[in-house]
């Protein structure tokens, strides 16, 4: 699957989309976020989990890469469901994407989360965030063990990096970590 956006390779003739050569069909998702497309080939170059607005996928398509589905609640994939997570683990094992890019939710792992720990709703949210973080670590481990790659993004001070599942990933000899100041890439608050 891929995401194709109006203004990239998307064109309409007589109300029907004209498709790039590597795309087999388009299906509308939302007017704002573009279209989902099935691409040819047995493997994706790039796949996003917790991809939000699918910025990585947009760039990958412009570069002619084969992209996988954007697995995020925004696109109807509820990874808080154990069955949904298992489905995507099977997908990754089968389709073998070269790179998985993911940004697991950091809401309950950041320094400001400590201010909310006293509230009763915090624990339930934390448990969901931990399941999602462990799932992301599982995806990273699958990629590492298969000789493929992953990129995981979370704040430097995030407690996610201290979870046992992520400690195991970080200790793998192929794992490299770096600190990137996102303000240098134009991120504004």
GROMACS .gro file of N, CA, C and O in nm, residues 46-151:
model
  424
   46UNK      N    1   0.948   0.122   0.263
   46UNK     CA    2   0.922   0.197   0.386
   46UNK      C    3   0.780   0.171   0.432
   46UNK      O    4   0.687   0.165   0.352
   47UNK      N    5   0.765   0.156   0.563
   47UNK     CA    6   0.633   0.139   0.624
   47UNK      C    7   0.630   0.220   0.752
   47UNK      O    8   0.727   0.222   0.827
   48UNK      N    9   0.518   0.288   0.777
   48UNK     CA   10   0.505   0.371   0.897
   48UNK      C   11   0.406   0.312   0.996
   48UNK      O   12   0.296   0.273   0.959
   49UNK      N   13   0.448   0.307   1.122
   49UNK     CA   14   0.358   0.279   1.234
   49UNK      C   15   0.353   0.405   1.319
   49UNK      O   16   0.455   0.471   1.338
   50UNK      N   17   0.236   0.438   1.370
   50UNK     CA   18   0.217   0.561   1.447
   50UNK      C   19   0.260   0.679   1.360
   50UNK      O   20   0.330   0.769   1.406
   51UNK      N   21   0.217   0.677   1.233
   51UNK     CA   22   0.264   0.773   1.135
   51UNK      C   23   0.189   0.904   1.128
   51UNK      O   24   0.229   0.992   1.054
   52UNK      N   25   0.078   0.917   1.201
   52UNK     CA   26   0.006   1.044   1.200
   52UNK      C   27  -0.028   1.090   1.060
   52UNK      O   28  -0.100   1.024   0.988
   53UNK      N   29   0.026   1.203   1.021
   53UNK     CA   30  -0.004   1.261   0.889
   53UNK      C   31   0.077   1.199   0.777
   53UNK      O   32   0.073   1.247   0.664
   54UNK      N   33   0.152   1.095   0.805
   54UNK     CA   34   0.224   1.018   0.703
   54UNK      C   35   0.328   1.099   0.628
   54UNK      O   36   0.348   1.081   0.508
   55UNK      N   37   0.398   1.185   0.697
   55UNK     CA   38   0.498   1.269   0.632
   55UNK      C   39   0.609   1.186   0.568
   55UNK      O   40   0.656   1.218   0.458
   56UNK      N   41   0.654   1.080   0.635
   56UNK     CA   42   0.760   0.996   0.580
   56UNK      C   43   0.712   0.928   0.453
   56UNK      O   44   0.784   0.922   0.352
   57UNK      N   45   0.591   0.878   0.455
   57UNK     CA   46   0.535   0.811   0.339
   57UNK      C   47   0.520   0.907   0.221
   57UNK      O   48   0.549   0.870   0.107
   58UNK      N   49   0.481   1.029   0.248
   58UNK     CA   50   0.469   1.129   0.141
   58UNK      C   51   0.603   1.148   0.070
   58UNK      O   52   0.610   1.150  -0.052
   59UNK      N   53   0.708   1.163   0.148
   59UNK     CA   54   0.841   1.183   0.091
   59UNK      C   55   0.886   1.057   0.016
   59UNK      O   56   0.942   1.066  -0.094
   60UNK      N   57   0.860   0.940   0.074
   60UNK     CA   58   0.899   0.814   0.010
   60UNK      C   59   0.834   0.799  -0.128
   60UNK      O   60   0.899   0.757  -0.224
   61UNK      N   61   0.708   0.835  -0.137
   61UNK     CA   62   0.639   0.826  -0.266
   61UNK      C   63   0.700   0.921  -0.368
   61UNK      O   64   0.722   0.885  -0.482
   62UNK      N   65   0.730   1.043  -0.323
   62UNK     CA   66   0.793   1.139  -0.415
   62UNK      C   67   0.928   1.087  -0.464
   62UNK      O   68   0.973   1.123  -0.572
   63UNK      N   69   0.992   1.002  -0.386
   63UNK     CA   70   1.122   0.945  -0.423
   63UNK      C   71   1.108   0.814  -0.501
   63UNK      O   72   1.207   0.750  -0.534
   64UNK      N   73   0.983   0.772  -0.527
   64UNK     CA   74   0.960   0.652  -0.606
   64UNK      C   75   0.975   0.522  -0.529
   64UNK      O   76   0.990   0.415  -0.588
   65UNK      N   77   0.971   0.529  -0.396
   65UNK     CA   78   0.983   0.408  -0.315
   65UNK      C   79   0.848   0.339  -0.299
   65UNK      O   80   0.743   0.405  -0.304
   66UNK      N   81   0.850   0.211  -0.280
   66UNK     CA   82   0.729   0.135  -0.251
   66UNK      C   83   0.701   0.152  -0.102
   66UNK      O   84   0.789   0.128  -0.019
   67UNK      N   85   0.579   0.191  -0.069
   67UNK     CA   86   0.545   0.215   0.070
   67UNK      C   87   0.435   0.121   0.115
   67UNK      O   88   0.353   0.076   0.036
   68UNK      N   89   0.438   0.092   0.243
   68UNK     CA   90   0.336   0.008   0.303
   68UNK      C   91   0.224   0.093   0.359
   68UNK      O   92   0.226   0.216   0.348
   69UNK      N   93   0.127   0.030   0.421
   69UNK     CA   94   0.017   0.105   0.480
   69UNK      C   95   0.068   0.192   0.595
   69UNK      O   96   0.169   0.160   0.657
   70UNK      N   97   0.001   0.302   0.620
   70UNK     CA   98   0.031   0.387   0.734
   70UNK      C   99  -0.056   0.336   0.847
   70UNK      O  100  -0.177   0.352   0.846
   71UNK      N  101   0.007   0.271   0.943
   71UNK     CA  102  -0.068   0.205   1.050
   71UNK      C  103  -0.078   0.303   1.166
   71UNK      O  104   0.016   0.322   1.243
   72UNK      N  105  -0.193   0.367   1.175
   72UNK     CA  106  -0.216   0.470   1.275
   72UNK      C  107  -0.367   0.480   1.298
   72UNK      O  108  -0.445   0.454   1.206
   73UNK      N  109  -0.405   0.524   1.415
   73UNK     CA  110  -0.546   0.541   1.447
   73UNK      C  111  -0.612   0.639   1.350
   73UNK      O  112  -0.729   0.623   1.315
   74UNK      N  113  -0.536   0.736   1.302
   74UNK     CA  114  -0.587   0.834   1.204
   74UNK      C  115  -0.646   0.764   1.083
   74UNK      O  116  -0.742   0.810   1.023
   75UNK      N  117  -0.588   0.649   1.044
   75UNK     CA  118  -0.633   0.575   0.926
   75UNK      C  119  -0.717   0.453   0.962
   75UNK      O  120  -0.736   0.365   0.880
   76UNK      N  121  -0.765   0.448   1.088
   76UNK     CA  122  -0.858   0.343   1.128
   76UNK      C  123  -0.795   0.219   1.186
   76UNK      O  124  -0.864   0.119   1.206
   77UNK      N  125  -0.665   0.220   1.215
   77UNK     CA  126  -0.598   0.104   1.272
   77UNK      C  127  -0.578   0.126   1.422
   77UNK      O  128  -0.497   0.208   1.463
   78UNK      N  129  -0.654   0.053   1.503
   78UNK     CA  130  -0.650   0.069   1.649
   78UNK      C  131  -0.553  -0.031   1.709
   78UNK      O  132  -0.588  -0.146   1.736
   79UNK      N  133  -0.431   0.012   1.731
   79UNK     CA  134  -0.327  -0.078   1.782
   79UNK      C  135  -0.339  -0.104   1.931
   79UNK      O  136  -0.260  -0.180   1.986
   80UNK      N  137  -0.441  -0.047   1.996
   80UNK     CA  138  -0.464  -0.084   2.136
   80UNK      C  139  -0.531  -0.221   2.145
   80UNK      O  140  -0.532  -0.284   2.249
   81UNK      N  141  -0.579  -0.272   2.031
   81UNK     CA  142  -0.639  -0.406   2.023
   81UNK      C  143  -0.530  -0.511   2.001
   81UNK      O  144  -0.449  -0.499   1.907
   82UNK      N  145  -0.527  -0.612   2.086
   82UNK     CA  146  -0.428  -0.720   2.073
   82UNK      C  147  -0.439  -0.789   1.937
   82UNK      O  148  -0.338  -0.822   1.875
   83UNK      N  149  -0.561  -0.810   1.891
   83UNK     CA  150  -0.582  -0.876   1.761
   83UNK      C  151  -0.525  -0.791   1.648
   83UNK      O  152  -0.464  -0.844   1.554
   84UNK      N  153  -0.543  -0.660   1.655
   84UNK     CA  154  -0.489  -0.570   1.553
   84UNK      C  155  -0.337  -0.572   1.554
   84UNK      O  156  -0.273  -0.577   1.449
   85UNK      N  157  -0.279  -0.570   1.674
   85UNK     CA  158  -0.132  -0.574   1.682
   85UNK      C  159  -0.078  -0.704   1.625
   85UNK      O  160   0.020  -0.703   1.549
   86UNK      N  161  -0.141  -0.815   1.654
   86UNK     CA  162  -0.096  -0.945   1.602
   86UNK      C  163  -0.107  -0.950   1.450
   86UNK      O  164  -0.018  -1.002   1.383
   87UNK      N  165  -0.215  -0.892   1.397
   87UNK     CA  166  -0.233  -0.887   1.252
   87UNK      C  167  -0.115  -0.814   1.187
   87UNK      O  168  -0.061  -0.859   1.086
   88UNK      N  169  -0.071  -0.702   1.247
   88UNK     CA  170   0.037  -0.625   1.188
   88UNK      C  171   0.173  -0.690   1.210
   88UNK      O  172   0.262  -0.676   1.126
   89UNK      N  173   0.191  -0.764   1.318
   89UNK     CA  174   0.315  -0.841   1.335
   89UNK      C  175   0.325  -0.945   1.224
   89UNK      O  176   0.432  -0.962   1.164
   90UNK      N  177   0.214  -1.013   1.196
   90UNK     CA  178   0.213  -1.111   1.087
   90UNK      C  179   0.240  -1.044   0.954
   90UNK      O  180   0.314  -1.098   0.870
   91UNK      N  181   0.182  -0.927   0.932
   91UNK     CA  182   0.203  -0.853   0.808
   91UNK      C  183   0.352  -0.822   0.789
   91UNK      O  184   0.407  -0.844   0.682
   92UNK      N  185   0.416  -0.773   0.894
   92UNK     CA  186   0.559  -0.738   0.885
   92UNK      C  187   0.644  -0.862   0.860
   92UNK      O  188   0.736  -0.859   0.779
   93UNK      N  189   0.612  -0.971   0.926
   93UNK     CA  190   0.687  -1.095   0.903
   93UNK      C  191   0.671  -1.143   0.759
   93UNK      O  192   0.765  -1.196   0.700
   94UNK      N  193   0.552  -1.126   0.703
   94UNK     CA  194   0.524  -1.173   0.568
   94UNK      C  195   0.577  -1.078   0.461
   94UNK      O  196   0.646  -1.120   0.367
   95UNK      N  197   0.547  -0.949   0.473
   95UNK     CA  198   0.583  -0.852   0.370
   95UNK      C  199   0.728  -0.802   0.380
   95UNK      O  200   0.783  -0.753   0.285
   96UNK      N  201   0.788  -0.813   0.497
   96UNK     CA  202   0.928  -0.781   0.519
   96UNK      C  203   0.968  -0.642   0.469
   96UNK      O  204   1.055  -0.629   0.382
   97UNK      N  205   0.907  -0.537   0.523
   97UNK     CA  206   0.947  -0.403   0.480
   97UNK      C  207   1.094  -0.377   0.512
   97UNK      O  208   1.144  -0.422   0.614
   98UNK      N  209   1.162  -0.308   0.421
   98UNK     CA  210   1.305  -0.281   0.443
   98UNK      C  211   1.328  -0.193   0.565
   98UNK      O  212   1.422  -0.214   0.641
   99UNK      N  213   1.243  -0.091   0.581
   99UNK     CA  214   1.256   0.001   0.695
   99UNK      C  215   1.117   0.027   0.753
   99UNK      O  216   1.023   0.055   0.678
  100UNK      N  217   1.106   0.018   0.884
  100UNK     CA  218   0.985   0.060   0.954
  100UNK      C  219   1.020   0.189   1.027
  100UNK      O  220   1.118   0.195   1.101
  101UNK      N  221   0.940   0.291   1.002
  101UNK     CA  222   0.956   0.419   1.071
  101UNK      C  223   0.840   0.432   1.168
  101UNK      O  224   0.725   0.412   1.129
  102UNK      N  225   0.872   0.461   1.294
  102UNK     CA  226   0.765   0.467   1.393
  102UNK      C  227   0.793   0.573   1.499
  102UNK      O  228   0.908   0.599   1.533
  103UNK      N  229   0.686   0.630   1.547
  103UNK     CA  230   0.692   0.726   1.656
  103UNK      C  231   0.588   0.689   1.759
  103UNK      O  232   0.480   0.748   1.763
  104UNK      N  233   0.617   0.587   1.843
  104UNK     CA  234   0.518   0.545   1.942
  104UNK      C  235   0.476   0.662   2.030
  104UNK      O  236   0.558   0.752   2.057
  105UNK      N  237   0.351   0.664   2.074
  105UNK     CA  238   0.304   0.775   2.157
  105UNK      C  239   0.394   0.796   2.280
  105UNK      O  240   0.432   0.701   2.346
  106UNK      N  241   0.426   0.923   2.305
  106UNK     CA  242   0.516   0.954   2.417
  106UNK      C  243   0.444   1.026   2.531
  106UNK      O  244   0.507   1.058   2.633
  107UNK      N  245   0.315   1.048   2.518
  107UNK     CA  246   0.240   1.126   2.615
  107UNK      C  247   0.264   1.082   2.759
  107UNK      O  248   0.284   1.165   2.847
  108UNK      N  249   0.264   0.953   2.784
  108UNK     CA  250   0.277   0.902   2.920
  108UNK      C  251   0.422   0.874   2.960
  108UNK      O  252   0.448   0.823   3.069
  109UNK      N  253   0.517   0.905   2.873
  109UNK     CA  254   0.658   0.876   2.901
  109UNK      C  255   0.744   1.002   2.917
  109UNK      O  256   0.859   0.993   2.956
  110UNK      N  257   0.689   1.116   2.884
  110UNK     CA  258   0.767   1.239   2.890
  110UNK      C  259   0.778   1.296   3.030
  110UNK      O  260   0.704   1.256   3.121
  111UNK      N  261   0.868   1.391   3.050
  111UNK     CA  262   0.888   1.451   3.182
  111UNK      C  263   0.762   1.516   3.239
  111UNK      O  264   0.739   1.510   3.360
  112UNK      N  265   0.679   1.574   3.155
  112UNK     CA  266   0.557   1.637   3.205
  112UNK      C  267   0.452   1.536   3.250
  112UNK      O  268   0.360   1.570   3.323
  113UNK      N  269   0.467   1.411   3.208
  113UNK     CA  270   0.372   1.307   3.249
  113UNK      C  271   0.374   1.288   3.400
  113UNK      O  272   0.273   1.249   3.460
  114UNK      N  273   0.487   1.315   3.463
  114UNK     CA  274   0.496   1.300   3.609
  114UNK      C  275   0.395   1.388   3.682
  114UNK      O  276   0.351   1.354   3.791
  115UNK      N  277   0.358   1.500   3.621
  115UNK     CA  278   0.259   1.588   3.683
  115UNK      C  279   0.121   1.526   3.687
  115UNK      O  280   0.037   1.565   3.767
  116UNK      N  281   0.096   1.430   3.598
  116UNK     CA  282  -0.037   1.369   3.588
  116UNK      C  283  -0.048   1.233   3.656
  116UNK      O  284  -0.157   1.176   3.660
  117UNK      N  285   0.059   1.180   3.706
  117UNK     CA  286   0.057   1.045   3.765
  117UNK      C  287  -0.043   1.032   3.879
  117UNK      O  288  -0.093   0.923   3.904
  118UNK      N  289  -0.071   1.140   3.948
  118UNK     CA  290  -0.163   1.135   4.062
  118UNK      C  291  -0.310   1.122   4.020
  118UNK      O  292  -0.394   1.085   4.100
  119UNK      N  293  -0.340   1.149   3.893
  119UNK     CA  294  -0.479   1.141   3.846
  119UNK      C  295  -0.516   0.996   3.814
  119UNK      O  296  -0.436   0.920   3.760
  120UNK      N  297  -0.638   0.960   3.846
  120UNK     CA  298  -0.683   0.821   3.830
  120UNK      C  299  -0.679   0.773   3.684
  120UNK      O  300  -0.655   0.656   3.657
  121UNK      N  301  -0.702   0.862   3.590
  121UNK     CA  302  -0.704   0.821   3.450
  121UNK      C  303  -0.564   0.797   3.394
  121UNK      O  304  -0.549   0.735   3.289
  122UNK      N  305  -0.462   0.845   3.464
  122UNK     CA  306  -0.326   0.832   3.413
  122UNK      C  307  -0.285   0.686   3.396
  122UNK      O  308  -0.227   0.649   3.294
  123UNK      N  309  -0.315   0.602   3.494
  123UNK     CA  310  -0.269   0.463   3.491
  123UNK      C  311  -0.324   0.388   3.371
  123UNK      O  312  -0.251   0.314   3.305
  124UNK      N  313  -0.452   0.408   3.340
  124UNK     CA  314  -0.511   0.340   3.224
  124UNK      C  315  -0.442   0.385   3.096
  124UNK      O  316  -0.407   0.304   3.010
  125UNK      N  317  -0.420   0.515   3.081
  125UNK     CA  318  -0.351   0.566   2.964
  125UNK      C  319  -0.208   0.517   2.956
  125UNK      O  320  -0.158   0.484   2.849
  126UNK      N  321  -0.142   0.509   3.072
  126UNK     CA  322  -0.004   0.461   3.075
  126UNK      C  323   0.002   0.315   3.029
  126UNK      O  324   0.090   0.277   2.952
  127UNK      N  325  -0.091   0.233   3.076
  127UNK     CA  326  -0.092   0.091   3.037
  127UNK      C  327  -0.110   0.076   2.886
  127UNK      O  328  -0.044  -0.008   2.824
  128UNK      N  329  -0.196   0.157   2.827
  128UNK     CA  330  -0.215   0.153   2.681
  128UNK      C  331  -0.087   0.198   2.611
  128UNK      O  332  -0.040   0.133   2.516
  129UNK      N  333  -0.028   0.308   2.658
  129UNK     CA  334   0.096   0.357   2.597
  129UNK      C  335   0.208   0.255   2.609
  129UNK      O  336   0.287   0.238   2.516
  130UNK      N  337   0.215   0.186   2.722
  130UNK     CA  338   0.319   0.084   2.741
  130UNK      C  339   0.299  -0.033   2.645
  130UNK      O  340   0.395  -0.083   2.586
  131UNK      N  341   0.174  -0.077   2.626
  131UNK     CA  342   0.146  -0.184   2.528
  131UNK      C  343   0.190  -0.142   2.388
  131UNK      O  344   0.249  -0.220   2.314
  132UNK      N  345   0.162  -0.017   2.352
  132UNK     CA  346   0.201   0.032   2.220
  132UNK      C  347   0.353   0.044   2.208
  132UNK      O  348   0.411   0.011   2.104
  133UNK      N  349   0.418   0.087   2.315
  133UNK     CA  350   0.565   0.097   2.314
  133UNK      C  351   0.627  -0.042   2.304
  133UNK      O  352   0.725  -0.062   2.230
  134UNK      N  353   0.572  -0.139   2.376
  134UNK     CA  354   0.623  -0.276   2.368
  134UNK      C  355   0.601  -0.334   2.229
  134UNK      O  356   0.685  -0.406   2.176
  135UNK      N  357   0.486  -0.302   2.169
  135UNK     CA  358   0.458  -0.346   2.032
  135UNK      C  359   0.562  -0.287   1.935
  135UNK      O  360   0.616  -0.358   1.850
  136UNK      N  361   0.591  -0.159   1.951
  136UNK     CA  362   0.692  -0.095   1.865
  136UNK      C  363   0.828  -0.161   1.884
  136UNK      O  364   0.900  -0.184   1.786
  137UNK      N  365   0.862  -0.195   2.007
  137UNK     CA  366   0.989  -0.264   2.033
  137UNK      C  367   0.990  -0.401   1.967
  137UNK      O  368   1.092  -0.444   1.912
  138UNK      N  369   0.876  -0.469   1.968
  138UNK     CA  370   0.864  -0.600   1.903
  138UNK      C  371   0.887  -0.585   1.752
  138UNK      O  372   0.959  -0.666   1.691
  139UNK      N  373   0.828  -0.482   1.692
  139UNK     CA  374   0.851  -0.457   1.550
  139UNK      C  375   0.999  -0.432   1.523
  139UNK      O  376   1.056  -0.486   1.427
  140UNK      N  377   1.061  -0.350   1.607
  140UNK     CA  378   1.204  -0.320   1.591
  140UNK      C  379   1.286  -0.448   1.600
  140UNK      O  380   1.379  -0.470   1.522
  141UNK      N  381   1.252  -0.535   1.696
  141UNK     CA  382   1.325  -0.661   1.714
  141UNK      C  383   1.311  -0.751   1.592
  141UNK      O  384   1.409  -0.812   1.547
  142UNK      N  385   1.190  -0.761   1.538
  142UNK     CA  386   1.168  -0.841   1.417
  142UNK      C  387   1.258  -0.790   1.305
  142UNK      O  388   1.324  -0.868   1.235
  143UNK      N  389   1.263  -0.658   1.288
  143UNK     CA  390   1.346  -0.598   1.183
  143UNK      C  391   1.493  -0.629   1.207
  143UNK      O  392   1.565  -0.669   1.115
  144UNK      N  393   1.540  -0.611   1.329
  144UNK     CA  394   1.681  -0.635   1.360
  144UNK      C  395   1.720  -0.780   1.335
  144UNK      O  396   1.823  -0.808   1.272
  145UNK      N  397   1.640  -0.872   1.382
  145UNK     CA  398   1.672  -1.014   1.370
  145UNK      C  399   1.668  -1.061   1.224
  145UNK      O  400   1.734  -1.157   1.189
  146UNK      N  401   1.591  -0.991   1.141
  146UNK     CA  402   1.582  -1.028   0.999
  146UNK      C  403   1.684  -0.953   0.913
  146UNK      O  404   1.686  -0.967   0.793
  147UNK      N  405   1.767  -0.869   0.977
  147UNK     CA  406   1.866  -0.793   0.902
  147UNK      C  407   1.809  -0.671   0.832
  147UNK      O  408   1.873  -0.615   0.744
  148UNK      N  409   1.688  -0.633   0.871
  148UNK     CA  410   1.627  -0.513   0.815
  148UNK      C  411   1.638  -0.400   0.918
  148UNK      O  412   1.692  -0.418   1.025
  149UNK      N  413   1.585  -0.284   0.884
  149UNK     CA  414   1.606  -0.166   0.967
  149UNK      C  415   1.477  -0.107   1.021
  149UNK      O  416   1.368  -0.134   0.971
  150UNK      N  417   1.495  -0.022   1.122
  150UNK     CA  418   1.384   0.054   1.179
  150UNK      C  419   1.437   0.189   1.222
  150UNK      O  420   1.557   0.207   1.247
  151UNK      N  421   1.346   0.284   1.231
  151UNK     CA  422   1.375   0.415   1.291
  151UNK      C  423   1.262   0.440   1.390
  151UNK      O  424   1.144   0.434   1.352
   0.00000   0.00000   0.00000
